[in-house]
Amino acid sequence: MMTSLSNSELIARAEAVLKPHYVRDRLFGNVACALLTTAGNVYRGVCIDTGSGTGFCAEHAAIAAMVTAGEYEISRIVAVWRDDHGLLYVLPPCGRCREFIRQIDPANLDTDVVLGRRESARLRELLPFTAWPGPLD
């Protein structure tokens, strides 16, 4: 169990599972995610691109592993991608992933989303207006 990881350490955990694989025109595993739970455990996952639109993002895979283990609160999360020249990028979660993270547990609005080695933002900053609206007058 890890109680604390730096952004660079979490990025390295995600990078370690980057293993792009082509099946015809589909690419699997070219984006990887690592997340640290509030209990101090790390879960990882990769994206799956399918022709039927049933694929999922790396964040979904890592979160599914976390939920399978009985955990729901994410302390910190990062996704990475490597370009054709070998340069590594940190990718912010897409809108679908941001909402998915929020719906897993209300406390996840305070998840630290890694945006770089020295940059991060709380999910609530990336996903404003999460409260259900009140009725119109």
Tab-separated table of N, CA, C and O in Angstrom:
chain	number	residue	atom	x	y	z
A	1	MET	N	0.841	-1.187	0.000
A	1	MET	CA	0.000	0.000	0.000
A	1	MET	C	0.884	1.248	0.000
A	1	MET	O	1.837	1.341	0.752
A	2	MET	N	0.543	2.203	-0.842
A	2	MET	CA	1.248	3.485	-0.915
A	2	MET	C	0.341	4.556	-0.321
A	2	MET	O	-0.802	4.673	-0.729
A	3	THR	N	0.827	5.294	0.634
A	3	THR	CA	-0.005	6.348	1.210
A	3	THR	C	0.150	7.651	0.450
A	3	THR	O	-0.703	8.517	0.530
A	4	SER	N	1.255	7.791	-0.301
A	4	SER	CA	1.479	9.021	-1.039
A	4	SER	C	2.405	8.738	-2.210
A	4	SER	O	3.368	7.991	-2.090
A	5	LEU	N	2.074	9.315	-3.324
A	5	LEU	CA	2.920	9.234	-4.513
A	5	LEU	C	2.991	10.616	-5.125
A	5	LEU	O	1.993	11.329	-5.172
A	6	SER	N	4.150	10.994	-5.627
A	6	SER	CA	4.257	12.266	-6.342
A	6	SER	C	3.593	12.120	-7.711
A	6	SER	O	3.324	11.000	-8.171
A	7	ASN	N	3.353	13.246	-8.349
A	7	ASN	CA	2.809	13.207	-9.704
A	7	ASN	C	3.711	12.382	-10.611
A	7	ASN	O	3.230	11.555	-11.391
A	8	SER	N	5.020	12.597	-10.521
A	8	SER	CA	5.971	11.866	-11.371
A	8	SER	C	5.908	10.361	-11.122
A	8	SER	O	5.990	9.570	-12.064
A	9	GLU	N	5.767	9.960	-9.864
A	9	GLU	CA	5.673	8.529	-9.545
A	9	GLU	C	4.388	7.922	-10.100
A	9	GLU	O	4.401	6.812	-10.640
A	10	LEU	N	3.278	8.649	-10.001
A	10	LEU	CA	2.018	8.134	-10.525
A	10	LEU	C	2.055	8.088	-12.053
A	10	LEU	O	1.562	7.130	-12.669
A	11	ILE	N	2.664	9.087	-12.666
A	11	ILE	CA	2.838	9.084	-14.124
A	11	ILE	C	3.645	7.853	-14.538
A	11	ILE	O	3.291	7.166	-15.507
A	12	ALA	N	4.707	7.551	-13.812
A	12	ALA	CA	5.536	6.381	-14.128
A	12	ALA	C	4.743	5.083	-13.992
A	12	ALA	O	4.929	4.151	-14.787
A	13	ARG	N	3.859	5.011	-13.007
A	13	ARG	CA	3.017	3.813	-12.840
A	13	ARG	C	2.098	3.629	-14.049
A	13	ARG	O	1.882	2.512	-14.503
A	14	ALA	N	1.548	4.730	-14.556
A	14	ALA	CA	0.696	4.650	-15.748
A	14	ALA	C	1.537	4.289	-16.974
A	14	ALA	O	1.163	3.413	-17.760
A	15	GLU	N	2.669	4.951	-17.123
A	15	GLU	CA	3.545	4.715	-18.279
A	15	GLU	C	3.958	3.242	-18.373
A	15	GLU	O	4.094	2.697	-19.470
A	16	ALA	N	4.127	2.586	-17.255
A	16	ALA	CA	4.583	1.195	-17.233
A	16	ALA	C	3.609	0.233	-17.910
A	16	ALA	O	4.013	-0.856	-18.323
A	17	VAL	N	2.344	0.602	-18.032
A	17	VAL	CA	1.374	-0.295	-18.668
A	17	VAL	C	1.006	0.145	-20.089
A	17	VAL	O	0.107	-0.429	-20.703
A	18	LEU	N	1.708	1.139	-20.623
A	18	LEU	CA	1.503	1.533	-22.027
A	18	LEU	C	2.090	0.443	-22.923
A	18	LEU	O	3.303	0.260	-22.972
A	19	LYS	N	1.221	-0.271	-23.604
A	19	LYS	CA	1.658	-1.330	-24.515
A	19	LYS	C	0.727	-1.333	-25.727
A	19	LYS	O	-0.117	-2.217	-25.871
A	20	PRO	N	0.866	-0.331	-26.600
A	20	PRO	CA	-0.031	-0.246	-27.757
A	20	PRO	C	-0.016	-1.522	-28.601
A	20	PRO	O	1.044	-2.123	-28.818
A	21	HIS	N	-1.195	-1.919	-29.052
A	21	HIS	CA	-1.347	-3.140	-29.840
A	21	HIS	C	-2.425	-2.914	-30.892
A	21	HIS	O	-3.543	-2.522	-30.559
A	22	TYR	N	-2.068	-3.152	-32.144
A	22	TYR	CA	-3.034	-3.002	-33.242
A	22	TYR	C	-3.722	-4.324	-33.544
A	22	TYR	O	-3.087	-5.375	-33.566
A	23	VAL	N	-5.015	-4.246	-33.786
A	23	VAL	CA	-5.798	-5.338	-34.354
A	23	VAL	C	-6.536	-4.714	-35.528
A	23	VAL	O	-7.460	-3.918	-35.325
A	24	ARG	N	-6.058	-5.011	-36.719
A	24	ARG	CA	-6.521	-4.345	-37.940
A	24	ARG	C	-6.381	-2.837	-37.769
A	24	ARG	O	-5.288	-2.347	-37.546
A	25	ASP	N	-7.474	-2.101	-37.840
A	25	ASP	CA	-7.388	-0.638	-37.735
A	25	ASP	C	-7.682	-0.131	-36.334
A	25	ASP	O	-7.830	1.059	-36.117
A	26	ARG	N	-7.739	-1.014	-35.354
A	26	ARG	CA	-8.034	-0.626	-33.976
A	26	ARG	C	-6.782	-0.694	-33.123
A	26	ARG	O	-5.946	-1.584	-33.293
A	27	LEU	N	-6.670	0.241	-32.209
A	27	LEU	CA	-5.495	0.325	-31.345
A	27	LEU	C	-5.925	0.149	-29.894
A	27	LEU	O	-6.795	0.852	-29.407
A	28	PHE	N	-5.308	-0.792	-29.223
A	28	PHE	CA	-5.590	-1.067	-27.819
A	28	PHE	C	-4.396	-0.663	-26.973
A	28	PHE	O	-3.253	-0.877	-27.355
A	29	GLY	N	-4.645	-0.110	-25.805
A	29	GLY	CA	-3.591	0.141	-24.829
A	29	GLY	C	-2.661	1.295	-25.123
A	29	GLY	O	-1.584	1.369	-24.550
A	30	ASN	N	-3.052	2.223	-25.991
A	30	ASN	CA	-2.164	3.354	-26.290
A	30	ASN	C	-2.337	4.516	-25.315
A	30	ASN	O	-1.560	5.455	-25.348
A	31	VAL	N	-3.345	4.454	-24.465
A	31	VAL	CA	-3.501	5.386	-23.353
A	31	VAL	C	-3.583	4.531	-22.091
A	31	VAL	O	-4.284	3.520	-22.072
A	32	ALA	N	-2.846	4.941	-21.063
A	32	ALA	CA	-2.840	4.204	-19.804
A	32	ALA	C	-3.177	5.151	-18.657
A	32	ALA	O	-2.909	6.346	-18.728
A	33	CYS	N	-3.747	4.594	-17.612
A	33	CYS	CA	-4.150	5.377	-16.448
A	33	CYS	C	-3.644	4.690	-15.184
A	33	CYS	O	-3.605	3.463	-15.106
A	34	ALA	N	-3.274	5.505	-14.218
A	34	ALA	CA	-2.984	5.019	-12.869
A	34	ALA	C	-3.731	5.923	-11.903
A	34	ALA	O	-3.803	7.140	-12.104
A	35	LEU	N	-4.317	5.317	-10.897
A	35	LEU	CA	-5.002	6.103	-9.876
A	35	LEU	C	-4.573	5.625	-8.507
A	35	LEU	O	-4.224	4.466	-8.314
A	36	LEU	N	-4.566	6.540	-7.574
A	36	LEU	CA	-4.245	6.273	-6.178
A	36	LEU	C	-5.520	6.483	-5.377
A	36	LEU	O	-6.156	7.540	-5.492
A	37	THR	N	-5.912	5.502	-4.604
A	37	THR	CA	-7.122	5.626	-3.798
A	37	THR	C	-6.822	6.320	-2.474
A	37	THR	O	-5.664	6.452	-2.076
A	38	THR	N	-7.879	6.725	-1.796
A	38	THR	CA	-7.701	7.346	-0.488
A	38	THR	C	-7.167	6.335	0.529
A	38	THR	O	-6.585	6.724	1.539
A	39	ALA	N	-7.319	5.034	0.240
A	39	ALA	CA	-6.763	3.986	1.101
A	39	ALA	C	-5.292	3.727	0.795
A	39	ALA	O	-4.640	2.957	1.495
A	40	GLY	N	-4.766	4.360	-0.269
A	40	GLY	CA	-3.358	4.236	-0.590
A	40	GLY	C	-3.005	3.170	-1.609
A	40	GLY	O	-1.828	2.874	-1.809
A	41	ASN	N	-3.991	2.590	-2.269
A	41	ASN	CA	-3.736	1.561	-3.278
A	41	ASN	C	-3.702	2.161	-4.675
A	41	ASN	O	-4.399	3.136	-4.951
A	42	VAL	N	-2.910	1.566	-5.553
A	42	VAL	CA	-2.801	2.016	-6.941
A	42	VAL	C	-3.478	1.000	-7.851
A	42	VAL	O	-3.253	-0.213	-7.708
A	43	TYR	N	-4.296	1.495	-8.769
A	43	TYR	CA	-4.941	0.669	-9.784
A	43	TYR	C	-4.621	1.268	-11.145
A	43	TYR	O	-4.523	2.487	-11.287
A	44	ARG	N	-4.451	0.383	-12.138
A	44	ARG	CA	-4.096	0.845	-13.473
A	44	ARG	C	-5.017	0.222	-14.506
A	44	ARG	O	-5.622	-0.825	-14.267
A	45	GLY	N	-5.080	0.870	-15.659
A	45	GLY	CA	-5.870	0.342	-16.760
A	45	GLY	C	-5.447	0.989	-18.057
A	45	GLY	O	-4.722	1.992	-18.061
A	46	VAL	N	-5.891	0.412	-19.158
A	46	VAL	CA	-5.596	0.954	-20.487
A	46	VAL	C	-6.885	1.083	-21.276
A	46	VAL	O	-7.897	0.473	-20.954
A	47	CYS	N	-6.812	1.874	-22.341
A	47	CYS	CA	-7.983	2.084	-23.182
A	47	CYS	C	-8.158	0.925	-24.155
A	47	CYS	O	-7.217	0.210	-24.489
A	48	ILE	N	-9.390	0.754	-24.610
A	48	ILE	CA	-9.730	-0.230	-25.631
A	48	ILE	C	-10.562	0.494	-26.684
A	48	ILE	O	-11.632	1.024	-26.380
A	49	ASP	N	-10.065	0.536	-27.913
A	49	ASP	CA	-10.770	1.168	-29.025
A	49	ASP	C	-11.415	0.067	-29.861
A	49	ASP	O	-10.722	-0.839	-30.319
A	50	THR	N	-12.730	0.141	-30.035
A	50	THR	CA	-13.422	-0.858	-30.850
A	50	THR	C	-14.200	-0.181	-31.964
A	50	THR	O	-14.600	0.975	-31.839
A	51	GLY	N	-14.417	-0.908	-33.032
A	51	GLY	CA	-15.145	-0.378	-34.170
A	51	GLY	C	-16.616	-0.159	-33.895
A	51	GLY	O	-17.275	0.638	-34.553
A	52	SER	N	-17.155	-0.841	-32.919
A	52	SER	CA	-18.586	-0.741	-32.632
A	52	SER	C	-18.923	0.371	-31.656
A	52	SER	O	-20.075	0.571	-31.318
A	53	GLY	N	-17.907	1.073	-31.170
A	53	GLY	CA	-18.153	2.147	-30.213
A	53	GLY	C	-18.329	1.661	-28.793
A	53	GLY	O	-18.716	2.426	-27.911
A	54	THR	N	-18.041	0.396	-28.539
A	54	THR	CA	-18.223	-0.140	-27.187
A	54	THR	C	-16.932	-0.101	-26.374
A	54	THR	O	-16.882	-0.638	-25.281
A	55	GLY	N	-15.904	0.519	-26.894
A	55	GLY	CA	-14.640	0.612	-26.175
A	55	GLY	C	-14.743	1.534	-24.970
A	55	GLY	O	-15.816	2.065	-24.665
A	56	PHE	N	-13.612	1.702	-24.311
A	56	PHE	CA	-13.618	2.553	-23.126
A	56	PHE	C	-12.248	3.176	-22.923
A	56	PHE	O	-11.249	2.700	-23.443
A	57	CYS	N	-12.238	4.228	-22.135
A	57	CYS	CA	-11.018	4.965	-21.829
A	57	CYS	C	-10.209	4.232	-20.757
A	57	CYS	O	-10.739	3.415	-20.001
A	58	ALA	N	-8.937	4.596	-20.672
A	58	ALA	CA	-8.049	4.000	-19.673
A	58	ALA	C	-8.546	4.270	-18.251
A	58	ALA	O	-8.419	3.415	-17.371
A	59	GLU	N	-9.107	5.458	-18.028
A	59	GLU	CA	-9.637	5.786	-16.703
A	59	GLU	C	-10.731	4.805	-16.299
A	59	GLU	O	-10.797	4.381	-15.140
A	60	HIS	N	-11.586	4.432	-17.249
A	60	HIS	CA	-12.663	3.476	-16.951
A	60	HIS	C	-12.082	2.132	-16.516
A	60	HIS	O	-12.588	1.508	-15.577
A	61	ALA	N	-11.033	1.678	-17.213
A	61	ALA	CA	-10.425	0.397	-16.872
A	61	ALA	C	-9.806	0.430	-15.473
A	61	ALA	O	-9.975	-0.508	-14.691
A	62	ALA	N	-9.089	1.503	-15.151
A	62	ALA	CA	-8.472	1.614	-13.824
A	62	ALA	C	-9.535	1.710	-12.733
A	62	ALA	O	-9.414	1.083	-11.673
A	63	ILE	N	-10.585	2.475	-12.990
A	63	ILE	CA	-11.667	2.610	-12.013
A	63	ILE	C	-12.393	1.288	-11.831
A	63	ILE	O	-12.755	0.918	-10.705
A	64	ALA	N	-12.589	0.541	-12.907
A	64	ALA	CA	-13.234	-0.772	-12.797
A	64	ALA	C	-12.401	-1.701	-11.914
A	64	ALA	O	-12.956	-2.437	-11.084
A	65	ALA	N	-11.078	-1.671	-12.060
A	65	ALA	CA	-10.215	-2.490	-11.205
A	65	ALA	C	-10.347	-2.067	-9.740
A	65	ALA	O	-10.404	-2.912	-8.839
A	66	MET	N	-10.433	-0.759	-9.514
A	66	MET	CA	-10.579	-0.235	-8.159
A	66	MET	C	-11.900	-0.701	-7.537
A	66	MET	O	-11.926	-1.191	-6.402
A	67	VAL	N	-12.979	-0.550	-8.286
A	67	VAL	CA	-14.299	-0.947	-7.786
A	67	VAL	C	-14.346	-2.460	-7.557
A	67	VAL	O	-14.917	-2.932	-6.567
A	68	THR	N	-13.727	-3.225	-8.435
A	68	THR	CA	-13.666	-4.679	-8.260
A	68	THR	C	-13.001	-5.037	-6.940
A	68	THR	O	-13.387	-6.005	-6.279
A	69	ALA	N	-12.033	-4.229	-6.533
A	69	ALA	CA	-11.336	-4.459	-5.260
A	69	ALA	C	-12.100	-3.897	-4.060
A	69	ALA	O	-11.645	-4.014	-2.925
A	70	GLY	N	-13.258	-3.274	-4.320
A	70	GLY	CA	-14.078	-2.767	-3.224
A	70	GLY	C	-13.753	-1.360	-2.770
A	70	GLY	O	-14.112	-0.963	-1.672
A	71	GLU	N	-13.070	-0.594	-3.618
A	71	GLU	CA	-12.751	0.793	-3.281
A	71	GLU	C	-13.489	1.731	-4.229
A	71	GLU	O	-13.801	1.365	-5.362
A	72	TYR	N	-13.727	2.978	-3.756
A	72	TYR	CA	-14.526	3.924	-4.542
A	72	TYR	C	-13.979	5.342	-4.543
A	72	TYR	O	-14.327	6.124	-5.404
A	73	GLU	N	-13.134	5.684	-3.582
A	73	GLU	CA	-12.644	7.059	-3.472
A	73	GLU	C	-11.248	7.195	-4.061
A	73	GLU	O	-10.318	6.504	-3.649
A	74	ILE	N	-11.127	8.121	-5.022
A	74	ILE	CA	-9.875	8.339	-5.729
A	74	ILE	C	-9.191	9.577	-5.163
A	74	ILE	O	-9.774	10.659	-5.146
A	75	SER	N	-7.957	9.410	-4.732
A	75	SER	CA	-7.175	10.535	-4.237
A	75	SER	C	-6.545	11.301	-5.397
A	75	SER	O	-6.632	12.529	-5.476
A	76	ARG	N	-5.911	10.556	-6.329
A	76	ARG	CA	-5.209	11.183	-7.454
A	76	ARG	C	-5.316	10.261	-8.667
A	76	ARG	O	-5.275	9.047	-8.525
A	77	ILE	N	-5.416	10.857	-9.862
A	77	ILE	CA	-5.546	10.070	-11.087
A	77	ILE	C	-4.778	10.739	-12.216
A	77	ILE	O	-4.691	11.972	-12.268
A	78	VAL	N	-4.206	9.910	-13.106
A	78	VAL	CA	-3.477	10.432	-14.269
A	78	VAL	C	-3.652	9.475	-15.444
A	78	VAL	O	-3.763	8.264	-15.253
A	79	ALA	N	-3.677	10.027	-16.643
A	79	ALA	CA	-3.661	9.239	-17.883
A	79	ALA	C	-2.512	9.738	-18.743
A	79	ALA	O	-2.214	10.934	-18.764
A	80	VAL	N	-1.855	8.805	-19.430
A	80	VAL	CA	-0.712	9.158	-20.275
A	80	VAL	C	-0.839	8.534	-21.662
A	80	VAL	O	-1.505	7.517	-21.845
A	81	TRP	N	-0.143	9.145	-22.624
A	81	TRP	CA	-0.103	8.694	-24.017
A	81	TRP	C	1.270	9.015	-24.570
A	81	TRP	O	1.869	10.026	-24.212
A	82	ARG	N	1.772	8.154	-25.443
A	82	ARG	CA	3.074	8.376	-26.077
A	82	ARG	C	2.860	8.548	-27.575
A	82	ARG	O	2.180	7.743	-28.209
A	83	ASP	N	3.459	9.611	-28.142
A	83	ASP	CA	3.297	9.854	-29.581
A	83	ASP	C	4.263	8.997	-30.402
A	83	ASP	O	5.060	8.228	-29.850
A	84	ASP	N	4.182	9.118	-31.713
A	84	ASP	CA	5.005	8.315	-32.613
A	84	ASP	C	6.495	8.613	-32.491
A	84	ASP	O	7.329	7.843	-32.964
A	85	HIS	N	6.849	9.728	-31.891
A	85	HIS	CA	8.254	10.104	-31.695
A	85	HIS	C	8.773	9.693	-30.316
A	85	HIS	O	9.912	9.997	-29.959
A	86	GLY	N	7.924	9.047	-29.518
A	86	GLY	CA	8.332	8.581	-28.205
A	86	GLY	C	8.144	9.573	-27.080
A	86	GLY	O	8.533	9.308	-25.949
A	87	LEU	N	7.551	10.738	-27.389
A	87	LEU	CA	7.320	11.736	-26.340
A	87	LEU	C	6.088	11.351	-25.520
A	87	LEU	O	5.055	10.974	-26.069
A	88	LEU	N	6.204	11.470	-24.206
A	88	LEU	CA	5.119	11.122	-23.291
A	88	LEU	C	4.293	12.363	-22.976
A	88	LEU	O	4.837	13.436	-22.724
A	89	TYR	N	2.974	12.210	-22.971
A	89	TYR	CA	2.035	13.288	-22.663
A	89	TYR	C	1.121	12.861	-21.527
A	89	TYR	O	0.741	11.696	-21.437
A	90	VAL	N	0.756	13.803	-20.682
A	90	VAL	CA	-0.301	13.595	-19.704
A	90	VAL	C	-1.579	14.120	-20.339
A	90	VAL	O	-1.617	15.238	-20.858
A	91	LEU	N	-2.624	13.303	-20.319
A	91	LEU	CA	-3.903	13.675	-20.922
A	91	LEU	C	-4.935	13.969	-19.840
A	91	LEU	O	-5.145	13.123	-18.957
A	92	PRO	N	-5.601	15.104	-19.907
A	92	PRO	CA	-6.693	15.331	-18.954
A	92	PRO	C	-7.847	14.398	-19.302
A	92	PRO	O	-8.000	14.007	-20.460
A	93	PRO	N	-8.654	14.014	-18.329
A	93	PRO	CA	-9.775	13.122	-18.625
A	93	PRO	C	-10.802	13.813	-19.518
A	93	PRO	O	-11.045	15.014	-19.384
A	94	CYS	N	-11.358	13.046	-20.438
A	94	CYS	CA	-12.417	13.574	-21.293
A	94	CYS	C	-13.663	13.845	-20.441
A	94	CYS	O	-13.730	13.468	-19.268
A	95	GLY	N	-14.652	14.476	-21.007
A	95	GLY	CA	-15.874	14.791	-20.272
A	95	GLY	C	-16.579	13.560	-19.734
A	95	GLY	O	-17.077	13.555	-18.601
A	96	ARG	N	-16.616	12.492	-20.527
A	96	ARG	CA	-17.252	11.249	-20.086
A	96	ARG	C	-16.533	10.689	-18.861
A	96	ARG	O	-17.162	10.247	-17.902
A	97	CYS	N	-15.200	10.726	-18.885
A	97	CYS	CA	-14.425	10.216	-17.748
A	97	CYS	C	-14.600	11.097	-16.513
A	97	CYS	O	-14.687	10.597	-15.394
A	98	ARG	N	-14.636	12.405	-16.720
A	98	ARG	CA	-14.835	13.308	-15.579
A	98	ARG	C	-16.149	12.999	-14.871
A	98	ARG	O	-16.206	12.913	-13.647
A	99	GLU	N	-17.191	12.812	-15.645
A	99	GLU	CA	-18.496	12.491	-15.063
A	99	GLU	C	-18.479	11.103	-14.425
A	99	GLU	O	-19.065	10.891	-13.362
A	100	PHE	N	-17.808	10.157	-15.041
A	100	PHE	CA	-17.702	8.800	-14.504
A	100	PHE	C	-17.012	8.819	-13.139
A	100	PHE	O	-17.490	8.202	-12.183
A	101	ILE	N	-15.902	9.539	-13.040
A	101	ILE	CA	-15.180	9.666	-11.771
A	101	ILE	C	-16.111	10.240	-10.703
A	101	ILE	O	-16.171	9.745	-9.579
A	102	ARG	N	-16.851	11.275	-11.059
A	102	ARG	CA	-17.763	11.922	-10.107
A	102	ARG	C	-18.838	10.961	-9.626
A	102	ARG	O	-19.173	10.915	-8.447
A	103	GLN	N	-19.392	10.171	-10.523
A	103	GLN	CA	-20.510	9.306	-10.160
A	103	GLN	C	-20.109	8.093	-9.332
A	103	GLN	O	-20.954	7.505	-8.662
A	104	ILE	N	-18.837	7.715	-9.340
A	104	ILE	CA	-18.392	6.558	-8.559
A	104	ILE	C	-18.524	6.821	-7.057
A	104	ILE	O	-18.910	5.944	-6.298
A	105	ASP	N	-18.218	8.056	-6.638
A	105	ASP	CA	-18.363	8.427	-5.229
A	105	ASP	C	-18.409	9.951	-5.150
A	105	ASP	O	-17.609	10.615	-5.804
A	106	PRO	N	-19.333	10.526	-4.353
A	106	PRO	CA	-19.409	11.988	-4.240
A	106	PRO	C	-18.097	12.638	-3.798
A	106	PRO	O	-17.785	13.756	-4.203
A	107	ALA	N	-17.297	11.931	-2.993
A	107	ALA	CA	-16.019	12.484	-2.523
A	107	ALA	C	-15.031	12.688	-3.670
A	107	ALA	O	-14.058	13.449	-3.529
A	108	ASN	N	-15.275	12.054	-4.802
A	108	ASN	CA	-14.340	12.160	-5.918
A	108	ASN	C	-14.339	13.536	-6.582
A	108	ASN	O	-13.467	13.810	-7.412
A	109	LEU	N	-15.243	14.417	-6.206
A	109	LEU	CA	-15.139	15.798	-6.683
A	109	LEU	C	-13.843	16.438	-6.200
A	109	LEU	O	-13.344	17.385	-6.797
A	110	ASP	N	-13.263	15.881	-5.136
A	110	ASP	CA	-11.999	16.395	-4.617
A	110	ASP	C	-10.788	15.604	-5.116
A	110	ASP	O	-9.667	15.825	-4.652
A	111	THR	N	-11.008	14.701	-6.076
A	111	THR	CA	-9.897	13.956	-6.674
A	111	THR	C	-8.913	14.932	-7.304
A	111	THR	O	-9.302	15.874	-7.996
A	112	ASP	N	-7.635	14.679	-7.073
A	112	ASP	CA	-6.569	15.476	-7.663
A	112	ASP	C	-6.276	14.892	-9.047
A	112	ASP	O	-5.793	13.765	-9.159
A	113	VAL	N	-6.588	15.636	-10.096
A	113	VAL	CA	-6.355	15.197	-11.469
A	113	VAL	C	-4.995	15.730	-11.910
A	113	VAL	O	-4.784	16.939	-11.985
A	114	VAL	N	-4.084	14.818	-12.175
A	114	VAL	CA	-2.729	15.195	-12.575
A	114	VAL	C	-2.750	15.696	-14.018
A	114	VAL	O	-3.252	15.021	-14.910
A	115	LEU	N	-2.204	16.892	-14.213
A	115	LEU	CA	-2.159	17.506	-15.546
A	115	LEU	C	-0.719	17.659	-16.035
A	115	LEU	O	-0.490	18.096	-17.164
A	116	GLY	N	0.235	17.313	-15.196
A	116	GLY	CA	1.657	17.407	-15.537
A	116	GLY	C	2.480	17.056	-14.315
A	116	GLY	O	1.931	16.791	-13.243
A	117	ARG	N	3.791	17.064	-14.453
A	117	ARG	CA	4.647	16.704	-13.316
A	117	ARG	C	4.450	17.640	-12.125
A	117	ARG	O	4.570	17.242	-10.984
A	118	ARG	N	4.167	18.904	-12.390
A	118	ARG	CA	4.002	19.889	-11.319
A	118	ARG	C	2.656	20.600	-11.394
A	118	ARG	O	2.509	21.689	-10.840
A	119	GLU	N	1.695	19.994	-12.072
A	119	GLU	CA	0.399	20.645	-12.233
A	119	GLU	C	-0.727	19.647	-12.012
A	119	GLU	O	-0.659	18.507	-12.467
A	120	SER	N	-1.737	20.095	-11.301
A	120	SER	CA	-2.931	19.286	-11.095
A	120	SER	C	-4.092	20.210	-10.758
A	120	SER	O	-3.907	21.390	-10.489
A	121	ALA	N	-5.286	19.652	-10.813
A	121	ALA	CA	-6.501	20.396	-10.470
A	121	ALA	C	-7.489	19.424	-9.847
A	121	ALA	O	-7.472	18.226	-10.148
A	122	ARG	N	-8.318	19.931	-8.975
A	122	ARG	CA	-9.384	19.109	-8.404
A	122	ARG	C	-10.431	18.847	-9.485
A	122	ARG	O	-10.670	19.690	-10.358
A	123	LEU	N	-11.056	17.682	-9.418
A	123	LEU	CA	-12.093	17.343	-10.388
A	123	LEU	C	-13.179	18.404	-10.404
A	123	LEU	O	-13.675	18.778	-11.468
A	124	ARG	N	-13.539	18.945	-9.249
A	124	ARG	CA	-14.597	19.956	-9.182
A	124	ARG	C	-14.249	21.197	-10.004
A	124	ARG	O	-15.138	21.876	-10.484
A	125	GLU	N	-12.947	21.466	-10.197
A	125	GLU	CA	-12.530	22.595	-11.033
A	125	GLU	C	-12.678	22.272	-12.517
A	125	GLU	O	-12.895	23.166	-13.329
A	126	LEU	N	-12.528	21.000	-12.860
A	126	LEU	CA	-12.639	20.569	-14.255
A	126	LEU	C	-14.066	20.227	-14.651
A	126	LEU	O	-14.374	20.129	-15.832
A	127	LEU	N	-14.916	20.018	-13.655
A	127	LEU	CA	-16.296	19.600	-13.898
A	127	LEU	C	-17.238	20.482	-13.080
A	127	LEU	O	-17.821	20.048	-12.095
A	128	PRO	N	-17.368	21.754	-13.480
A	128	PRO	CA	-18.239	22.650	-12.698
A	128	PRO	C	-19.722	22.317	-12.891
A	128	PRO	O	-20.083	21.552	-13.776
A	129	PHE	N	-20.526	22.888	-12.054
A	129	PHE	CA	-21.993	22.765	-12.126
A	129	PHE	C	-22.449	21.313	-12.009
A	129	PHE	O	-23.228	20.825	-12.812
A	130	THR	N	-21.962	20.625	-10.975
A	130	THR	CA	-22.317	19.215	-10.803
A	130	THR	C	-23.593	19.021	-9.991
A	130	THR	O	-24.167	17.930	-10.006
A	131	ALA	N	-24.035	20.048	-9.290
A	131	ALA	CA	-25.248	19.911	-8.479
A	131	ALA	C	-26.486	19.903	-9.365
A	131	ALA	O	-26.544	20.580	-10.403
A	132	TRP	N	-27.478	19.125	-8.947
A	132	TRP	CA	-28.739	19.102	-9.668
A	132	TRP	C	-29.382	20.477	-9.552
A	132	TRP	O	-29.453	21.040	-8.462
A	133	PRO	N	-29.869	21.051	-10.656
A	133	PRO	CA	-30.416	22.413	-10.602
A	133	PRO	C	-31.750	22.465	-9.855
A	133	PRO	O	-32.472	21.474	-9.768
A	134	GLY	N	-32.019	23.662	-9.331
A	134	GLY	CA	-33.313	23.889	-8.685
A	134	GLY	C	-34.389	24.156	-9.720
A	134	GLY	O	-34.094	24.401	-10.892
A	135	PRO	N	-35.641	24.142	-9.306
A	135	PRO	CA	-36.734	24.398	-10.248
A	135	PRO	C	-36.724	25.849	-10.705
A	135	PRO	O	-36.264	26.752	-9.983
A	136	LEU	N	-37.248	26.083	-11.878
A	136	LEU	CA	-37.405	27.442	-12.373
A	136	LEU	C	-38.531	28.138	-11.623
A	136	LEU	O	-39.427	27.486	-11.092
A	137	ASP	N	-38.481	29.444	-11.583
A	137	ASP	CA	-39.542	30.205	-10.923
A	137	ASP	C	-40.872	29.994	-11.624
A	137	ASP	O	-40.992	29.850	-12.776
